[in-house]
Structures are given as C-alpha cells and as structure tokens.
C-alpha cells in the first residue's frame, strides 16, 4: 500500500510540475517598429498603383499597433482596414480566402455574423516563421483583391525581419 501511495504522490507531483510548466508560454509578437514599417510599406505599395488607402497593423491579439492613411483616402477606409486586420489576425487567415470560402460554403457564410469580422479582401496575416504574430488590413483600393496585393507586397518588403 505504501508503494502505491508513493507512486501516486510522485505522479501527482510530476503532473503538477508539467501543468505549471505549461501555464507560462513564450510567444512572438509585433513590435511597434515592425508594425510601422508594414503600414508604411502597404500605403506606399498602394500609392504606387494609384490607390489612396488606409493600412492598419494589429498584433497577434488583434490590437492596433500602427495606422497610416494616405492623402485623399476616404475616412471609411480606416475602419475597413482595422476590421480586415482584426479578422485576419483572429482567424490566422487571409480575409480574401475567408471571403471566397464563405461564398462557396453555406456553413462558412455565418462568419459574417461574428462581431468585428469583415470578410473582404485586404486582410493578410503577418507570420514570423510559421507563427502568426499579427496582421495587416488595407482599405480603399477599388477591390479587395487590390488591397490584398498591396498587403502582400508590403510583407514581401519586410520578410527579412520576420525570420
């Protein structure tokens, strides 16, 4: 009986130390400097195409880290870019892909009812390796596919910082 009690005590202590070790996590996240570079590169990429946009960059929790609005970008583009960034960070997916999936799959069409989600192209996750550390959202180009292209071009410019 003593052996059973001792074994149970050892297993319990081991289980507690494993549980405690799992309670603290280390995660990569978005710095202000990186967020600002992504927002700036996004607006620049769209400006080069003749589009006046707003770009919002959020961290892994969907909280705003940087916002830029091009001259002549409509005021509505600010909220659209924020919602696209939030949606992308939260779902860890590009909003263009989510929109297309919702159009093809009736069950996924309900995603539009999640508070804060905007299923239009232009939200792209920011990855450091395989880990999503945030997202960039773009609003204002004449089509979500163009917003998406600007975001992808901006992330390509900072790819060396995301390793």
PDB file of C-alpha atoms in Angstrom:
ATOM      1  CA  UNK A   1       0.000   0.000   0.000  1.00  0.00           C
ATOM      2  CA  UNK A   2       2.895   2.347   0.782  1.00  0.00           C
ATOM      3  CA  UNK A   3       4.346   1.755  -2.675  1.00  0.00           C
ATOM      4  CA  UNK A   4       1.037   2.709  -4.288  1.00  0.00           C
ATOM      5  CA  UNK A   5       0.781   5.887  -2.203  1.00  0.00           C
ATOM      6  CA  UNK A   6       4.360   6.824  -3.003  1.00  0.00           C
ATOM      7  CA  UNK A   7       3.804   6.219  -6.715  1.00  0.00           C
ATOM      8  CA  UNK A   8       0.635   8.310  -6.605  1.00  0.00           C
ATOM      9  CA  UNK A   9       2.466  11.136  -4.826  1.00  0.00           C
ATOM     10  CA  UNK A  10       5.290  11.078  -7.391  1.00  0.00           C
ATOM     11  CA  UNK A  11       2.853  11.074 -10.309  1.00  0.00           C
ATOM     12  CA  UNK A  12       0.833  13.880  -8.756  1.00  0.00           C
ATOM     13  CA  UNK A  13       3.962  15.981  -8.179  1.00  0.00           C
ATOM     14  CA  UNK A  14       5.167  15.274 -11.714  1.00  0.00           C
ATOM     15  CA  UNK A  15       1.758  16.135 -13.143  1.00  0.00           C
ATOM     16  CA  UNK A  16       1.707  19.420 -11.236  1.00  0.00           C
ATOM     17  CA  UNK A  17       5.149  20.423 -12.469  1.00  0.00           C
ATOM     18  CA  UNK A  18       4.147  19.642 -16.057  1.00  0.00           C
ATOM     19  CA  UNK A  19       0.927  21.646 -15.623  1.00  0.00           C
ATOM     20  CA  UNK A  20       2.854  24.544 -14.121  1.00  0.00           C
ATOM     21  CA  UNK A  21       5.383  24.477 -16.960  1.00  0.00           C
ATOM     22  CA  UNK A  22       2.541  24.710 -19.477  1.00  0.00           C
ATOM     23  CA  UNK A  23       0.970  27.646 -17.661  1.00  0.00           C
ATOM     24  CA  UNK A  24       3.636  30.060 -18.897  1.00  0.00           C
ATOM     25  CA  UNK A  25       4.061  30.500 -22.634  1.00  0.00           C
ATOM     26  CA  UNK A  26       6.546  32.351 -24.753  1.00  0.00           C
ATOM     27  CA  UNK A  27       5.150  33.950 -27.891  1.00  0.00           C
ATOM     28  CA  UNK A  28       6.485  36.132 -30.661  1.00  0.00           C
ATOM     29  CA  UNK A  29       4.617  39.386 -31.141  1.00  0.00           C
ATOM     30  CA  UNK A  30       4.555  42.531 -33.251  1.00  0.00           C
ATOM     31  CA  UNK A  31       6.874  45.406 -32.308  1.00  0.00           C
ATOM     32  CA  UNK A  32       5.833  49.000 -32.940  1.00  0.00           C
ATOM     33  CA  UNK A  33       8.793  49.454 -35.279  1.00  0.00           C
ATOM     34  CA  UNK A  34       7.800  46.457 -37.413  1.00  0.00           C
ATOM     35  CA  UNK A  35       4.131  47.461 -37.421  1.00  0.00           C
ATOM     36  CA  UNK A  36       5.031  50.971 -38.578  1.00  0.00           C
ATOM     37  CA  UNK A  37       7.248  49.631 -41.362  1.00  0.00           C
ATOM     38  CA  UNK A  38       4.487  47.318 -42.590  1.00  0.00           C
ATOM     39  CA  UNK A  39       1.853  50.074 -42.520  1.00  0.00           C
ATOM     40  CA  UNK A  40       4.145  52.470 -44.383  1.00  0.00           C
ATOM     41  CA  UNK A  41       5.136  49.871 -46.994  1.00  0.00           C
ATOM     42  CA  UNK A  42       1.469  48.976 -47.518  1.00  0.00           C
ATOM     43  CA  UNK A  43       0.381  52.564 -48.155  1.00  0.00           C
ATOM     44  CA  UNK A  44       3.396  53.048 -50.442  1.00  0.00           C
ATOM     45  CA  UNK A  45       2.591  49.893 -52.438  1.00  0.00           C
ATOM     46  CA  UNK A  46      -0.989  51.021 -52.996  1.00  0.00           C
ATOM     47  CA  UNK A  47       0.070  54.607 -53.775  1.00  0.00           C
ATOM     48  CA  UNK A  48       2.388  53.247 -56.474  1.00  0.00           C
ATOM     49  CA  UNK A  49      -0.702  51.676 -58.058  1.00  0.00           C
ATOM     50  CA  UNK A  50      -2.644  54.925 -57.786  1.00  0.00           C
ATOM     51  CA  UNK A  51      -4.775  53.848 -54.823  1.00  0.00           C
ATOM     52  CA  UNK A  52      -5.344  56.021 -51.748  1.00  0.00           C
ATOM     53  CA  UNK A  53      -5.722  53.598 -48.863  1.00  0.00           C
ATOM     54  CA  UNK A  54      -5.523  53.204 -45.130  1.00  0.00           C
ATOM     55  CA  UNK A  55      -3.452  50.426 -43.589  1.00  0.00           C
ATOM     56  CA  UNK A  56      -3.851  49.092 -40.075  1.00  0.00           C
ATOM     57  CA  UNK A  57      -1.430  46.661 -38.486  1.00  0.00           C
ATOM     58  CA  UNK A  58      -2.504  44.647 -35.446  1.00  0.00           C
ATOM     59  CA  UNK A  59      -0.621  42.344 -33.118  1.00  0.00           C
ATOM     60  CA  UNK A  60      -1.386  38.676 -32.528  1.00  0.00           C
ATOM     61  CA  UNK A  61      -4.314  39.591 -30.245  1.00  0.00           C
ATOM     62  CA  UNK A  62      -5.865  41.856 -32.880  1.00  0.00           C
ATOM     63  CA  UNK A  63      -4.927  45.048 -31.042  1.00  0.00           C
ATOM     64  CA  UNK A  64      -3.911  48.028 -33.191  1.00  0.00           C
ATOM     65  CA  UNK A  65      -0.166  48.727 -33.341  1.00  0.00           C
ATOM     66  CA  UNK A  66       0.052  51.152 -36.302  1.00  0.00           C
ATOM     67  CA  UNK A  67      -2.274  53.001 -38.657  1.00  0.00           C
ATOM     68  CA  UNK A  68      -1.493  55.051 -41.753  1.00  0.00           C
ATOM     69  CA  UNK A  69      -3.948  56.838 -44.028  1.00  0.00           C
ATOM     70  CA  UNK A  70      -2.797  58.086 -47.410  1.00  0.00           C
ATOM     71  CA  UNK A  71      -3.621  61.587 -48.542  1.00  0.00           C
ATOM     72  CA  UNK A  72      -7.071  61.553 -50.143  1.00  0.00           C
ATOM     73  CA  UNK A  73      -8.024  58.165 -48.658  1.00  0.00           C
ATOM     74  CA  UNK A  74     -11.671  58.150 -47.626  1.00  0.00           C
ATOM     75  CA  UNK A  75     -12.421  58.219 -43.925  1.00  0.00           C
ATOM     76  CA  UNK A  76     -14.295  54.902 -44.212  1.00  0.00           C
ATOM     77  CA  UNK A  77     -11.016  53.200 -45.166  1.00  0.00           C
ATOM     78  CA  UNK A  78      -9.721  53.500 -41.606  1.00  0.00           C
ATOM     79  CA  UNK A  79     -12.388  51.264 -40.079  1.00  0.00           C
ATOM     80  CA  UNK A  80     -12.361  48.867 -43.031  1.00  0.00           C
ATOM     81  CA  UNK A  81      -8.601  48.361 -42.697  1.00  0.00           C
ATOM     82  CA  UNK A  82      -8.875  47.822 -38.921  1.00  0.00           C
ATOM     83  CA  UNK A  83     -11.642  45.247 -39.267  1.00  0.00           C
ATOM     84  CA  UNK A  84      -9.799  43.371 -42.018  1.00  0.00           C
ATOM     85  CA  UNK A  85      -6.628  43.270 -39.896  1.00  0.00           C
ATOM     86  CA  UNK A  86      -8.574  42.076 -36.837  1.00  0.00           C
ATOM     87  CA  UNK A  87     -10.363  39.389 -38.847  1.00  0.00           C
ATOM     88  CA  UNK A  88      -7.124  38.133 -40.370  1.00  0.00           C
ATOM     89  CA  UNK A  89      -5.234  38.054 -37.058  1.00  0.00           C
ATOM     90  CA  UNK A  90      -8.103  36.387 -35.239  1.00  0.00           C
ATOM     91  CA  UNK A  91      -8.666  33.705 -37.879  1.00  0.00           C
ATOM     92  CA  UNK A  92      -4.958  33.447 -38.791  1.00  0.00           C
ATOM     93  CA  UNK A  93      -6.014  33.540 -42.420  1.00  0.00           C
ATOM     94  CA  UNK A  94      -6.238  35.980 -45.316  1.00  0.00           C
ATOM     95  CA  UNK A  95      -9.630  37.671 -45.499  1.00  0.00           C
ATOM     96  CA  UNK A  96      -9.752  37.186 -49.275  1.00  0.00           C
ATOM     97  CA  UNK A  97      -9.541  33.404 -48.768  1.00  0.00           C
ATOM     98  CA  UNK A  98     -12.119  33.589 -45.985  1.00  0.00           C
ATOM     99  CA  UNK A  99     -14.493  35.607 -48.192  1.00  0.00           C
ATOM    100  CA  UNK A 100     -14.135  33.137 -51.064  1.00  0.00           C
ATOM    101  CA  UNK A 101     -14.675  30.223 -48.683  1.00  0.00           C
ATOM    102  CA  UNK A 102     -17.811  31.838 -47.259  1.00  0.00           C
ATOM    103  CA  UNK A 103     -19.180  32.370 -50.774  1.00  0.00           C
ATOM    104  CA  UNK A 104     -18.684  28.691 -51.663  1.00  0.00           C
ATOM    105  CA  UNK A 105     -19.661  27.113 -48.343  1.00  0.00           C
ATOM    106  CA  UNK A 106     -23.065  27.993 -46.874  1.00  0.00           C
ATOM    107  CA  UNK A 107     -21.937  26.980 -43.370  1.00  0.00           C
ATOM    108  CA  UNK A 108     -18.998  29.403 -43.549  1.00  0.00           C
ATOM    109  CA  UNK A 109     -21.314  32.221 -44.653  1.00  0.00           C
ATOM    110  CA  UNK A 110     -22.175  32.693 -40.965  1.00  0.00           C
ATOM    111  CA  UNK A 111     -18.681  34.078 -40.341  1.00  0.00           C
ATOM    112  CA  UNK A 112     -20.060  37.494 -41.291  1.00  0.00           C
ATOM    113  CA  UNK A 113     -22.089  37.427 -38.075  1.00  0.00           C
ATOM    114  CA  UNK A 114     -19.046  37.308 -35.803  1.00  0.00           C
ATOM    115  CA  UNK A 115     -18.689  40.754 -34.203  1.00  0.00           C
ATOM    116  CA  UNK A 116     -15.734  42.617 -35.684  1.00  0.00           C
ATOM    117  CA  UNK A 117     -15.266  40.323 -38.677  1.00  0.00           C
ATOM    118  CA  UNK A 118     -15.110  41.824 -42.170  1.00  0.00           C
ATOM    119  CA  UNK A 119     -14.906  39.282 -44.963  1.00  0.00           C
ATOM    120  CA  UNK A 120     -13.500  41.412 -47.742  1.00  0.00           C
ATOM    121  CA  UNK A 121     -10.101  41.008 -49.351  1.00  0.00           C
ATOM    122  CA  UNK A 122      -7.275  43.042 -47.878  1.00  0.00           C
ATOM    123  CA  UNK A 123      -6.507  41.402 -44.527  1.00  0.00           C
ATOM    124  CA  UNK A 124      -3.297  39.355 -44.520  1.00  0.00           C
ATOM    125  CA  UNK A 125      -1.657  37.577 -41.578  1.00  0.00           C
ATOM    126  CA  UNK A 126       1.876  38.543 -40.607  1.00  0.00           C
ATOM    127  CA  UNK A 127       3.943  35.430 -39.929  1.00  0.00           C
ATOM    128  CA  UNK A 128       7.287  35.017 -38.219  1.00  0.00           C
ATOM    129  CA  UNK A 129       8.207  31.589 -39.484  1.00  0.00           C
ATOM    130  CA  UNK A 130       5.013  29.546 -39.108  1.00  0.00           C
ATOM    131  CA  UNK A 131       3.657  31.643 -36.232  1.00  0.00           C
ATOM    132  CA  UNK A 132       1.067  34.361 -36.858  1.00  0.00           C
ATOM    133  CA  UNK A 133       2.223  37.444 -34.931  1.00  0.00           C
ATOM    134  CA  UNK A 134      -0.365  39.873 -36.278  1.00  0.00           C
ATOM    135  CA  UNK A 135      -1.983  41.047 -39.478  1.00  0.00           C
ATOM    136  CA  UNK A 136      -2.202  43.966 -41.861  1.00  0.00           C
ATOM    137  CA  UNK A 137      -5.501  45.256 -43.153  1.00  0.00           C
ATOM    138  CA  UNK A 138      -5.921  47.523 -46.161  1.00  0.00           C
ATOM    139  CA  UNK A 139      -8.953  49.512 -47.243  1.00  0.00           C
ATOM    140  CA  UNK A 140      -9.500  51.873 -50.128  1.00  0.00           C
ATOM    141  CA  UNK A 141      -8.290  50.299 -53.363  1.00  0.00           C
ATOM    142  CA  UNK A 142     -11.036  49.643 -55.927  1.00  0.00           C
ATOM    143  CA  UNK A 143     -11.400  45.989 -54.948  1.00  0.00           C
ATOM    144  CA  UNK A 144     -10.375  43.761 -52.084  1.00  0.00           C
ATOM    145  CA  UNK A 145      -8.057  41.804 -54.365  1.00  0.00           C
ATOM    146  CA  UNK A 146      -6.052  45.024 -54.895  1.00  0.00           C
ATOM    147  CA  UNK A 147      -5.979  45.757 -51.157  1.00  0.00           C
ATOM    148  CA  UNK A 148      -4.691  42.218 -50.715  1.00  0.00           C
ATOM    149  CA  UNK A 149      -1.948  42.723 -53.330  1.00  0.00           C
ATOM    150  CA  UNK A 150      -0.706  45.853 -51.520  1.00  0.00           C
ATOM    151  CA  UNK A 151      -0.535  43.993 -48.205  1.00  0.00           C
ATOM    152  CA  UNK A 152       1.349  41.080 -49.746  1.00  0.00           C
ATOM    153  CA  UNK A 153       3.803  43.473 -51.444  1.00  0.00           C
ATOM    154  CA  UNK A 154       4.449  45.225 -48.120  1.00  0.00           C
ATOM    155  CA  UNK A 155       5.078  41.957 -46.305  1.00  0.00           C
ATOM    156  CA  UNK A 156       7.497  40.965 -49.035  1.00  0.00           C
ATOM    157  CA  UNK A 157       9.489  44.150 -48.316  1.00  0.00           C
ATOM    158  CA  UNK A 158       9.879  43.261 -44.628  1.00  0.00           C
ATOM    159  CA  UNK A 159      10.269  39.485 -44.998  1.00  0.00           C
ATOM    160  CA  UNK A 160      13.855  39.542 -43.712  1.00  0.00           C
ATOM    161  CA  UNK A 161      12.601  40.987 -40.419  1.00  0.00           C
ATOM    162  CA  UNK A 162      10.141  38.117 -39.996  1.00  0.00           C
ATOM    163  CA  UNK A 163      12.612  35.258 -39.686  1.00  0.00           C
TER     164      UNK A 163
END
